[in-house]
DNA sequence: TTGTAAGCGTTATCAA
DNA sequence: TTGATAACGCTTACAA
């Protein structure tokens, strides 16, 4: 890398002091018009680029927001990140994205990297393999703004953006009941995650309210891999009394399940009805099309970023924003050929 | 944000000089064992975290690789980024991801942001709306390592990772010919992109070699939006002599086209055969399943990162690495019910 | 209106 | 083995 042009170089060439150059570049009020013009001219000529690193050091913080998500290849997160980015850019901030890949160890390492880099704050969705929140507690203790979205850490009193997972799951399961399902399986997420538990509660309450018995064997906790979901669906279909409906906590899981169900020659939705979560674009592309709980990922990301900036400005808060979801009914669960949407 | 603990604080508390603390923390050889132990102990107790910003300033560069891609929500890019990240992390680097959103202006802004932040280098896939490469030329002129992948800038002599787009397109189109297609349309990308042109050339040569006439009206240049692809496919199908095969330069475009073809009641692949590009996971999920040119995005990302580090170590180069592709034939173009894969 | 100098956190050089 | 000091690029009182 070549030596970069600094204000010192400009100062030397123009025979002025570096502070004069700084002021000219910064449009400072107390600066001669002629001097300013000459500085700007030379700066352009030399292709001067301000060194953000030195500013960051001076202020002991950067204009970068650190983001940690399980995987950017999950469509939900790529959209949420775009939402965060939109707000961040408008505020003159850039974002630094890390993937935990669902690994607790990587999440801890990511957190450290980002705090070492003195990011202005962190916006996080937890890894599935989460084991403790000590690393996040340290962030909070240092007074670094920390915002959670989607997969939040319930133990920390920080701003959060979520959907009402309990209610969304309740609505989805009740929809399956309305379609005539009596043995509804749950492809749940990792039990360490708050959202997993919320969705589980919604599932349980929907069964209870509708007078259906709880059958432990119909509940499968999983990581979010295709292999695991495939294995578990096979196990479910192999039960003496197999499910006639499956609610999966992500569309990826639901599609893995769908593949297994189709391979068994079972009719969807007549013999097994399916509902997923996220309303990923693939949901409408698969065949049969997949019913799914829609959550506006872009909006969730935007809201998280907004909470970050209000946290920055107004000081610590622990506000929780809840974003609406809606159930999008498609072929995979529509036994009456109606098609509809329910708030949830 | 609270004041962070610095080596100065540790030095004061221990009544030693800051250089001693620095040495202890850095495992410097010339340091007393006892002193070192006391420093490390206190550092842990105070939760000392090194300030990367100051190091960056000292070295005038960061351990961050800047990445600019059109959209992280394109599955290809999220995979490529993961590939880059894997290599980067092993080398002790972090990545900073920017999205151009296919906008030339944003790409220029991203480039500026990243160079202002003194990233160690840039790994880029160009925006569809690209208009000039002056902003990248400036990066090169400053001696900042710049690597392109996938959508490369042909005019710059820098390392690049590509697939043989000409050959991949040739193979795909020839496959359609073999399936009996005689009027093959091309849903091409923006004409400003090198890969668009390469794929166009492959298309043209495949027609010529196979004795099919070139029909200008069957070639549609587009941005990568669903709307545009939908509009263009409708136009194609409305021609006096509509196509009996469509090669789209991305799976997203192909699926948009597929939707239109299905809506017209035309049979796939009998009346219109379809081939896409990227082998996105959705390709195997849609119905009929979509034939597609597979490119190993993760591998492409890894290779780009490797080129970056060899560029860093061994000095400037303009090496171009070509990653293999293969045509994955699925229902959308398989008129003989065979199913096969061809290198391309 | 312009210049001087201190300081942000760290490392490297030189001296003790 | 340890300490003092300069330096990285920039902003900002304070002084001129």
XYZ file of C-alpha atoms (C1' of nucleotides) in Angstrom:
720
model
C 0.000 0.000 0.000
C 1.326 3.395 -0.954
C 1.613 6.185 1.570
C -1.678 7.922 1.757
C -2.007 11.658 1.462
C -2.536 13.333 4.840
C -3.451 16.820 5.871
C 0.175 17.214 6.795
C 1.179 16.787 3.172
C -1.352 19.351 2.104
C -0.199 21.742 4.827
C 3.404 21.433 3.732
C 2.681 22.011 0.069
C 0.598 25.056 0.872
C 2.832 26.416 3.598
C 0.058 26.573 6.127
C -0.439 24.716 9.382
C -2.232 21.421 9.627
C -4.997 22.926 11.687
C -5.722 25.346 8.904
C -6.041 22.466 6.509
C -8.271 20.641 8.947
C -10.513 23.647 9.264
C -10.709 24.168 5.535
C -11.673 20.564 4.982
C -14.204 20.671 7.785
C -15.851 23.837 6.551
C -14.985 25.501 9.827
C -16.358 29.041 10.138
C -13.099 30.737 11.031
C -11.200 30.223 7.833
C -10.203 32.519 5.000
C -12.114 31.971 1.808
C -8.960 31.963 -0.293
C -7.126 29.551 1.954
C -10.071 27.257 2.016
C -10.353 27.214 -1.746
C -6.682 26.426 -2.179
C -6.834 23.623 0.346
C -9.893 22.047 -1.204
C -8.374 22.312 -4.642
C -5.159 20.605 -3.643
C -7.026 17.982 -1.647
C -8.954 17.035 -4.717
C -5.872 17.070 -6.861
C -4.012 14.746 -4.513
C -7.094 12.586 -4.010
C -6.955 13.161 -0.282
C -9.076 10.730 1.681
C -9.679 11.416 5.362
C -8.396 8.733 7.675
C -11.375 7.509 9.606
C -9.140 5.443 11.849
C -7.589 8.492 13.418
C -10.982 10.060 14.006
C -12.185 6.894 15.587
C -9.201 6.857 17.874
C -9.776 10.458 18.778
C -13.369 9.792 19.718
C -12.644 6.310 20.983
C -15.419 4.897 18.872
C -16.187 4.206 15.281
C -19.154 4.968 13.114
C -19.644 1.307 12.579
C -22.471 -0.818 13.897
C -21.564 -4.425 14.505
C -24.113 -7.025 13.478
C -24.080 -10.663 14.502
C -26.522 -13.077 12.913
C -26.619 -16.863 12.647
C -26.228 -16.919 8.859
C -26.606 -14.271 6.222
C -27.728 -16.942 3.787
C -30.968 -17.241 5.753
C -33.219 -15.012 3.750
C -34.749 -13.548 6.873
C -31.395 -12.238 8.060
C -30.293 -10.881 4.727
C -33.481 -8.826 4.650
C -33.144 -7.726 8.267
C -29.582 -6.637 7.577
C -30.756 -4.589 4.622
C -33.244 -2.909 6.926
C -30.544 -2.095 9.446
C -28.263 -0.874 6.702
C -30.838 1.479 5.286
C -31.246 3.285 8.590
C -27.534 3.168 9.384
C -26.445 4.683 6.091
C -28.856 7.567 6.466
C -27.273 8.285 9.836
C -23.786 8.192 8.345
C -22.907 4.836 9.834
C -21.577 1.710 8.207
C -22.215 -1.835 9.286
C -19.906 -4.711 9.979
C -21.547 -8.087 9.602
C -20.462 -11.266 11.356
C -21.967 -14.728 11.097
C -22.055 -16.972 14.120
C -23.010 -19.924 11.923
C -25.191 -21.032 14.838
C -22.042 -21.618 16.845
C -21.783 -20.283 20.366
C -17.990 -20.112 20.197
C -18.080 -18.074 17.002
C -20.632 -15.741 18.500
C -18.330 -15.082 21.435
C -15.400 -14.520 19.071
C -17.477 -12.207 16.899
C -18.501 -10.192 19.933
C -14.904 -9.814 20.965
C -13.719 -8.827 17.486
C -16.371 -6.169 17.256
C -15.750 -4.698 20.688
C -12.010 -4.672 20.050
C -12.819 -2.669 16.952
C -14.744 -0.267 19.158
C -17.947 -0.467 17.193
C -20.523 2.112 18.175
C -22.860 -0.676 19.164
C -24.063 -4.188 18.480
C -27.233 -5.485 16.871
C -27.567 -9.191 17.438
C -29.683 -12.240 16.759
C -28.419 -15.128 18.845
C -26.871 -18.360 17.632
C -28.874 -21.542 17.985
C -26.046 -23.090 19.958
C -26.170 -20.421 22.629
C -24.983 -21.510 26.046
C -24.619 -18.380 28.124
C -24.952 -14.662 27.806
C -21.834 -13.682 29.735
C -20.205 -12.279 26.605
C -23.193 -10.024 26.021
C -23.295 -9.052 29.680
C -19.744 -7.788 29.328
C -20.800 -5.646 26.389
C -23.579 -4.142 28.456
C -21.262 -3.616 31.414
C -18.936 -1.631 29.219
C -21.772 0.633 28.265
C -21.762 -0.415 24.619
C -25.251 -0.203 23.119
C -26.615 -3.673 22.467
C -29.848 -4.385 20.640
C -31.386 -7.779 20.029
C -33.790 -8.764 17.308
C -35.660 -11.956 16.568
C -33.601 -14.350 18.623
C -33.313 -12.244 21.743
C -31.623 -12.866 25.043
C -34.369 -12.710 27.609
C -32.033 -12.293 30.576
C -30.621 -8.952 29.456
C -32.381 -5.659 29.964
C -31.692 -4.111 26.593
C -33.807 -2.973 23.649
C -35.319 -5.774 21.618
C -37.295 -6.197 18.439
C -39.406 -9.296 18.231
C -42.585 -10.645 16.800
C -45.184 -12.135 19.083
C -43.913 -15.651 18.639
C -46.361 -17.096 21.101
C -49.295 -15.651 19.260
C -47.957 -16.426 15.797
C -47.465 -20.076 16.731
C -50.854 -20.198 18.409
C -52.524 -18.844 15.282
C -50.676 -21.229 12.989
C -51.560 -24.264 15.067
C -55.145 -23.193 15.486
C -55.359 -22.841 11.727
C -54.252 -26.460 11.384
C -56.906 -27.463 13.894
C -59.513 -25.616 11.881
C -58.428 -27.552 8.835
C -59.277 -30.700 10.692
C -55.841 -31.743 11.937
C -55.962 -33.710 15.176
C -52.405 -34.890 15.628
C -50.230 -31.857 15.038
C -46.480 -32.218 15.213
C -44.099 -29.406 16.070
C -40.723 -29.114 14.418
C -39.313 -26.825 17.085
C -36.035 -24.938 17.227
C -33.172 -25.375 19.694
C -34.513 -25.360 23.234
C -31.898 -22.796 24.321
C -33.579 -20.045 22.333
C -36.265 -17.830 23.767
C -38.200 -17.771 20.510
C -38.256 -21.553 20.447
C -39.866 -21.623 23.848
C -42.373 -18.933 22.973
C -43.450 -20.827 19.890
C -43.648 -24.017 21.887
C -45.929 -22.310 24.401
C -48.153 -21.042 21.603
C -48.354 -24.547 20.196
C -49.228 -26.041 23.573
C -51.886 -23.469 24.343
C -53.482 -23.828 20.923
C -53.787 -27.559 21.487
C -55.212 -27.095 24.962
C -57.711 -24.412 23.992
C -58.944 -26.589 21.181
C -59.289 -29.634 23.317
C -56.502 -31.623 21.733
C -54.283 -33.807 23.915
C -50.577 -33.047 24.225
C -48.490 -35.841 22.756
C -44.858 -35.476 23.714
C -43.703 -37.686 20.861
C -44.993 -35.140 18.341
C -42.585 -32.447 19.512
C -39.100 -32.467 17.975
C -36.458 -29.994 19.016
C -33.819 -29.518 16.357
C -30.998 -27.375 15.165
C -31.925 -25.761 11.878
C -30.261 -28.238 9.536
C -31.893 -30.022 6.655
C -30.508 -33.366 7.781
C -31.936 -33.115 11.264
C -35.335 -32.006 10.003
C -35.401 -34.862 7.512
C -34.504 -37.388 10.161
C -37.100 -36.094 12.564
C -39.866 -35.988 10.006
C -39.145 -39.591 9.076
C -39.341 -40.508 12.736
C -42.642 -38.666 13.105
C -44.185 -40.370 10.087
C -42.996 -43.706 11.404
C -44.940 -43.357 14.638
C -47.847 -45.740 15.306
C -50.070 -42.709 15.163
C -48.326 -40.341 12.749
C -49.185 -36.633 12.613
C -51.787 -35.291 10.216
C -50.359 -31.782 10.472
C -46.896 -30.315 10.983
C -45.995 -26.855 12.165
C -42.326 -26.069 11.564
C -40.650 -23.034 13.094
C -38.918 -22.145 9.845
C -39.701 -22.549 6.167
C -36.452 -24.401 5.639
C -37.520 -27.002 8.172
C -40.995 -27.122 6.668
C -39.630 -27.725 3.188
C -37.363 -30.490 4.436
C -40.433 -32.029 6.028
C -42.453 -31.531 2.862
C -39.884 -33.442 0.853
C -40.114 -36.395 3.225
C -43.906 -36.340 3.248
C -44.033 -36.281 -0.546
C -41.493 -39.098 -0.784
C -43.767 -41.227 1.409
C -46.539 -40.685 -1.081
C -48.717 -38.863 1.425
C -51.031 -36.189 0.110
C -50.535 -32.575 1.141
C -52.648 -31.089 2.656
C -55.228 -33.899 2.777
C -53.180 -36.413 4.714
C -50.564 -34.125 6.167
C -51.004 -30.354 6.314
C -47.941 -28.147 6.653
C -47.235 -24.659 7.962
C -43.845 -22.965 8.110
C -42.465 -19.741 9.528
C -40.815 -16.681 7.906
C -42.644 -16.564 4.592
C -39.419 -16.977 2.702
C -39.811 -16.375 -1.059
C -39.397 -20.110 -1.644
C -42.616 -20.712 0.270
C -44.636 -19.591 -2.727
C -42.369 -21.384 -5.191
C -42.437 -24.903 -3.818
C -45.110 -27.329 -4.820
C -47.497 -27.447 -3.135
C -46.976 -23.868 -2.062
C -46.216 -23.561 1.619
C -48.381 -21.799 4.172
C -46.215 -19.681 6.422
C -46.149 -17.087 9.151
C -45.000 -13.878 7.520
C -42.769 -11.543 9.456
C -41.490 -8.385 7.888
C -37.763 -8.932 8.224
C -36.819 -5.663 6.588
C -39.058 -3.768 9.003
C -37.625 -5.684 11.941
C -34.124 -4.695 10.878
C -35.099 -1.074 10.430
C -36.712 -0.995 13.843
C -33.651 -2.526 15.459
C -31.473 0.163 13.929
C -33.883 2.859 15.062
C -33.765 1.513 18.599
C -30.001 1.603 18.386
C -29.937 5.261 17.472
C -32.494 6.264 20.072
C -30.496 4.305 22.615
C -27.432 6.254 21.496
C -29.186 9.565 21.792
C -31.473 9.230 24.776
C -29.410 6.825 26.834
C -30.003 3.243 27.932
C -33.438 1.775 27.615
C -34.943 -1.672 27.569
C -37.775 -1.016 25.207
C -39.220 -3.990 23.392
C -40.860 -3.403 20.031
C -43.191 -6.018 18.685
C -43.689 -6.328 14.943
C -46.910 -7.791 13.596
C -46.999 -11.125 11.835
C -49.652 -12.649 9.645
C -50.388 -16.178 8.620
C -50.295 -16.652 4.866
C -52.343 -19.701 3.963
C -51.297 -21.539 0.831
C -51.864 -24.968 -0.646
C -49.899 -26.927 1.942
C -52.533 -26.388 4.605
C -55.605 -25.268 2.736
C -57.996 -28.187 2.769
C -60.953 -26.116 1.707
C -59.360 -24.316 -1.204
C -60.152 -20.939 0.260
C -56.855 -19.150 0.850
C -56.830 -16.414 3.448
C -54.682 -14.426 5.806
C -54.967 -14.116 9.542
C -53.323 -11.671 11.824
C -51.355 -13.383 14.523
C -20.182 4.394 26.578
C -18.025 4.064 29.639
C -14.327 4.809 29.557
C -12.539 1.743 28.440
C -9.609 0.329 30.339
C -6.289 1.132 28.666
C -2.756 -0.055 29.217
C -2.202 3.302 30.855
C -4.670 2.435 33.595
C -2.983 -0.872 34.167
C 0.429 0.783 34.249
C -0.715 3.283 36.838
C -2.252 0.695 39.121
C 0.865 -1.436 38.955
C 3.366 1.398 39.133
C 5.113 0.345 35.975
C 5.476 2.083 32.632
C 3.065 1.624 29.787
C 5.728 0.011 27.664
C 6.150 -2.649 30.312
C 2.457 -3.348 30.221
C 2.490 -3.466 26.455
C 5.329 -5.958 26.500
C 3.657 -8.143 29.085
C 0.460 -8.237 27.084
C 2.306 -8.940 23.871
C 4.356 -11.757 25.345
C 7.495 -9.862 24.519
C 10.708 -11.788 25.306
C 12.368 -9.135 27.437
C 9.986 -9.028 30.346
C 10.184 -10.272 33.922
C 8.067 -13.286 34.649
C 6.629 -11.760 37.789
C 5.763 -8.458 36.162
C 4.133 -10.232 33.285
C 1.995 -12.338 35.588
C 0.821 -9.311 37.541
C -0.054 -7.420 34.377
C -1.986 -10.297 32.864
C -3.822 -10.835 36.116
C -4.904 -7.232 36.423
C -5.793 -7.061 32.726
C -8.168 -9.933 33.167
C -9.578 -8.484 36.337
C -10.298 -5.151 34.677
C -11.560 -6.853 31.519
C -9.002 -5.036 29.448
C -9.707 -5.128 25.723
C -7.019 -3.974 23.317
C -7.991 -1.021 21.189
C -7.684 -2.151 17.615
C -8.292 1.380 16.400
C -5.001 2.626 17.752
C -3.148 -0.274 16.229
C -4.774 0.385 12.928
C -3.755 3.992 13.104
C -0.211 3.036 13.962
C 0.014 0.694 11.002
C -2.197 2.827 8.810
C -4.308 -0.159 7.927
C -6.864 -2.400 9.510
C -7.279 -6.135 9.627
C -10.545 -5.777 7.847
C -11.341 -6.841 4.315
C -14.016 -4.786 2.638
C -16.549 -6.651 0.535
C -18.940 -5.093 -1.945
C -21.652 -7.213 -3.514
C -24.885 -6.350 -5.307
C -27.140 -7.912 -2.655
C -26.441 -10.287 0.171
C -29.938 -11.670 -0.218
C -28.841 -13.252 -3.499
C -28.008 -16.733 -2.377
C -24.919 -16.831 -4.542
C -23.404 -13.870 -2.726
C -24.266 -15.012 0.753
C -22.427 -18.235 0.005
C -19.479 -16.459 -1.589
C -19.224 -14.198 1.435
C -19.160 -17.212 3.715
C -16.303 -18.568 1.648
C -14.386 -15.329 1.948
C -15.097 -15.165 5.657
C -13.801 -18.647 6.288
C -10.421 -17.831 4.810
C -10.317 -14.366 6.346
C -11.008 -15.539 9.874
C -8.278 -18.128 9.709
C -5.878 -15.358 8.786
C -7.039 -13.215 11.698
C -8.994 -10.810 9.534
C -12.571 -9.662 9.783
C -14.817 -8.658 6.942
C -16.936 -5.609 6.367
C -19.799 -6.181 3.979
C -21.478 -3.538 1.859
C -24.348 -3.921 -0.574
C -24.444 -1.858 -3.716
C -28.053 -2.913 -4.327
C -27.131 -2.928 -8.011
C -26.700 0.825 -7.818
C -23.619 2.429 -9.300
C -23.840 5.395 -6.939
C -23.989 3.151 -3.894
C -21.062 1.158 -5.142
C -19.006 4.318 -5.409
C -20.094 5.381 -1.924
C -19.296 1.949 -0.523
C -15.854 2.054 -2.077
C -15.218 5.409 -0.510
C -16.465 4.357 2.929
C -14.233 1.334 2.899
C -11.111 3.144 1.756
C -11.727 5.876 4.298
C -11.771 3.111 6.877
C -8.421 1.973 5.551
C -9.478 -1.577 4.925
C -6.636 -3.914 4.124
C -8.193 -4.551 0.743
C -11.373 -4.905 -1.257
C -13.131 -7.942 -2.673
C -15.820 -6.887 -5.106
C -18.548 -8.098 -7.397
C -19.807 -5.221 -9.490
C -23.245 -3.651 -9.443
C -25.508 -4.212 -12.407
C -25.841 -0.483 -12.850
C -22.135 0.014 -13.320
C -21.166 3.004 -15.432
C -17.448 3.443 -15.004
C -14.572 1.982 -13.118
C -12.883 5.211 -12.110
C -13.628 4.579 -8.434
C -11.917 1.214 -8.621
C -9.027 2.684 -10.580
C -8.448 5.064 -7.688
C -8.298 2.136 -5.302
C -5.687 0.473 -7.464
C -3.737 3.709 -7.815
C -3.521 3.955 -4.054
C -2.008 0.536 -3.924
C -4.941 -0.994 -2.072
C -5.381 -4.671 -2.965
C -8.502 -5.135 -5.053
C -9.907 -8.506 -6.068
C -12.928 -9.113 -8.253
C -15.114 -12.172 -8.352
C -18.013 -13.181 -10.552
C -18.938 -9.777 -11.906
C -15.451 -8.590 -12.706
C -14.193 -5.376 -14.202
C -12.395 -6.385 -17.354
C -10.543 -3.112 -17.761
C -8.538 -3.437 -14.547
C -5.445 -5.563 -14.218
C -6.151 -7.109 -10.848
C -6.755 -10.630 -9.564
C -10.106 -12.106 -10.521
C -12.127 -15.188 -9.792
C -14.626 -16.154 -12.426
C -16.315 -19.088 -13.999
C -16.046 -19.659 -17.712
C -19.243 -17.840 -18.482
C -18.842 -18.193 -22.196
C -18.500 -21.939 -21.957
C -21.221 -22.343 -19.339
C -23.696 -20.448 -21.509
C -22.583 -22.343 -24.593
C -23.159 -25.656 -22.848
C -26.551 -24.612 -21.524
C -27.778 -23.433 -24.908
C -26.390 -26.475 -26.682
C -28.250 -28.619 -24.182
C -31.472 -26.863 -25.177
C -30.665 -27.496 -28.820
C -30.125 -31.170 -28.069
C -33.526 -31.238 -26.442
C -34.959 -30.134 -29.732
C -35.349 -26.401 -29.113
C -35.066 -24.314 -32.277
C -36.029 -20.854 -31.109
C -34.042 -20.234 -27.966
C -34.498 -16.959 -26.136
C -31.893 -15.381 -23.887
C -32.845 -13.521 -20.741
C -29.547 -11.679 -20.492
C -28.181 -9.461 -17.748
C -27.323 -5.759 -17.938
C -25.174 -5.098 -20.985
C -22.655 -3.158 -18.899
C -21.423 -6.302 -17.173
C -18.620 -8.404 -18.533
C -20.302 -11.633 -17.492
C -23.414 -10.639 -19.399
C -21.397 -10.241 -22.540
C -19.533 -13.481 -22.064
C -22.769 -15.365 -21.643
C -24.207 -13.633 -24.667
C -21.204 -14.729 -26.731
C -21.623 -18.308 -25.539
C -25.265 -18.169 -26.529
C -24.474 -16.778 -29.967
C -21.764 -19.305 -30.677
C -23.902 -22.214 -29.551
C -26.587 -21.118 -31.991
C -24.108 -20.686 -34.817
C -22.307 -23.970 -34.236
C -25.599 -25.771 -34.219
C -26.838 -24.127 -37.353
C -29.573 -22.061 -35.754
C -30.237 -18.540 -36.997
C -29.700 -15.570 -34.718
C -32.967 -13.783 -33.980
C -32.373 -10.446 -32.338
C -35.886 -10.304 -30.966
C -35.191 -13.346 -28.791
C -32.496 -11.557 -26.789
C -33.657 -9.478 -23.817
C -31.227 -7.505 -21.726
C -32.569 -6.811 -18.269
C -31.695 -5.707 -14.812
C -32.200 -8.558 -12.381
C -35.671 -7.666 -11.165
C -38.666 -9.936 -11.136
C -40.840 -7.281 -12.755
C -38.533 -6.774 -15.708
C -38.125 -10.502 -16.263
C -41.878 -10.984 -16.134
C -42.478 -8.208 -18.628
C -39.852 -9.504 -21.009
C -41.040 -13.071 -20.870
C -44.557 -11.936 -21.705
C -43.177 -10.000 -24.647
C -41.226 -13.040 -25.822
C -44.233 -15.315 -25.617
C -46.279 -12.745 -27.479
C -44.012 -12.833 -30.527
C -45.366 -14.212 -33.817
C -42.825 -16.960 -33.446
C -42.412 -17.399 -29.707
C -39.418 -19.223 -28.225
C -39.508 -22.939 -27.485
C -36.601 -22.636 -25.053
C -35.352 -19.959 -22.665
C -31.924 -19.604 -21.160
C -31.897 -17.127 -18.276
C -28.663 -15.849 -16.768
C -29.939 -16.301 -13.226
C -32.318 -18.665 -11.500
C -34.360 -15.754 -10.247
C -34.946 -14.618 -13.805
C -35.664 -18.182 -14.877
C -38.254 -18.634 -12.144
C -39.946 -15.373 -13.064
C -40.066 -16.642 -16.623
C -41.336 -20.024 -15.479
C -44.227 -18.382 -13.682
C -45.257 -16.548 -16.837
C -44.921 -19.664 -18.996
C -47.039 -21.684 -16.586
C -49.650 -18.929 -16.416
C -49.958 -19.097 -20.215
C -50.782 -22.777 -19.901
C -47.694 -23.808 -21.846
C -46.116 -27.123 -20.954
C -42.609 -27.216 -19.507
C -40.379 -28.622 -20.943
C -42.415 -29.870 -23.919
C -43.505 -26.492 -25.265
C -40.968 -24.287 -23.569
C -37.794 -25.637 -21.997
C -36.010 -23.588 -19.367
C -32.474 -23.347 -18.030
C -31.251 -20.981 -15.320
C -27.905 -20.059 -13.815
C -26.461 -20.384 -10.274
C -28.136 -23.573 -9.138
C -29.785 -21.752 -6.278
C -31.428 -24.127 -3.765
C -34.841 -23.027 -5.026
C -34.010 -24.535 -8.414
C -34.672 -27.995 -7.056
C -37.702 -26.867 -5.073
C -39.788 -25.251 -7.783
C -42.153 -27.247 -9.892
C -41.112 -28.315 -12.419
C -37.617 -28.379 -10.996
C -35.300 -25.993 -12.794
C -32.242 -26.975 -14.790
C -29.386 -24.691 -13.939
C -25.704 -24.010 -14.333
C -24.109 -24.790 -11.005
C -21.250 -22.662 -9.795
C -19.660 -23.286 -6.441
C -20.168 -19.923 -4.808
C -18.492 -20.880 -1.556
C -15.425 -22.039 -3.452
C -15.399 -18.857 -5.508
C -15.437 -16.803 -2.322
C -12.665 -18.833 -0.768
C -10.544 -18.481 -3.867
C -11.078 -14.728 -3.943
C -9.898 -14.470 -0.351
C -6.889 -16.631 -1.109
C -5.968 -14.392 -4.026
C -6.277 -11.441 -1.698
C -3.807 -12.870 0.772
C -1.330 -13.946 -1.872
C -1.613 -10.479 -3.373
C -0.874 -9.080 0.087
C 2.135 -11.297 0.551
C 3.697 -11.581 -2.871
C 2.782 -8.183 -4.219
C 0.506 -7.119 -7.060
C -0.650 -9.690 -9.554
C -3.383 -9.974 -12.111
C -3.998 -13.664 -11.852
C -7.373 -14.913 -12.996
C -8.697 -18.102 -11.446
C -11.440 -19.943 -13.225
C -13.782 -22.146 -11.244
C -15.528 -25.054 -12.955
C -19.267 -25.051 -13.554
C -21.570 -27.878 -14.424
C -24.982 -27.993 -15.965
C -27.533 -29.661 -13.730
C -30.379 -30.924 -15.861
C -33.748 -31.114 -14.164
C -37.349 -31.361 -15.267
C -37.601 -27.901 -16.814
C -35.447 -28.872 -19.769
C -35.383 -32.647 -19.732
C -37.579 -33.746 -22.620
C -36.295 -37.295 -22.563
C -36.630 -37.967 -18.875
C -32.982 -38.844 -18.533
C -31.437 -36.376 -16.117
C -27.728 -35.807 -16.373
C -24.912 -33.422 -15.662
C -22.492 -31.864 -18.096
C -19.289 -30.059 -17.387
C -19.266 -26.624 -18.910
C -7.722 34.310 10.295
C -4.011 31.287 11.390
C -0.649 28.624 14.269
C 0.831 25.719 18.362
C 0.347 21.886 21.039
C -2.007 18.293 23.499
C -4.154 14.075 23.150
C -6.725 9.608 21.518
C -4.087 3.978 22.658
C -0.562 1.529 21.205
C 4.166 -0.042 19.687
C 9.006 0.597 18.579
C 13.338 2.660 19.333
C 16.621 3.990 22.190
C 18.528 4.684 26.669
C 19.110 3.407 31.334
C 14.481 -6.009 32.602
C 12.351 -1.577 32.462
C 11.287 3.410 31.251
C 10.834 7.611 28.375
C 9.552 9.283 24.061
C 8.176 9.652 19.312
C 4.978 8.437 16.046
C 0.407 7.110 13.477
C -3.636 11.310 11.432
C -6.640 14.200 13.083
C -9.377 17.736 15.986
C -9.630 21.280 19.174
C -8.823 24.467 22.804
C -5.830 28.199 23.375
C -2.663 31.611 21.810
C -1.118 34.844 18.526
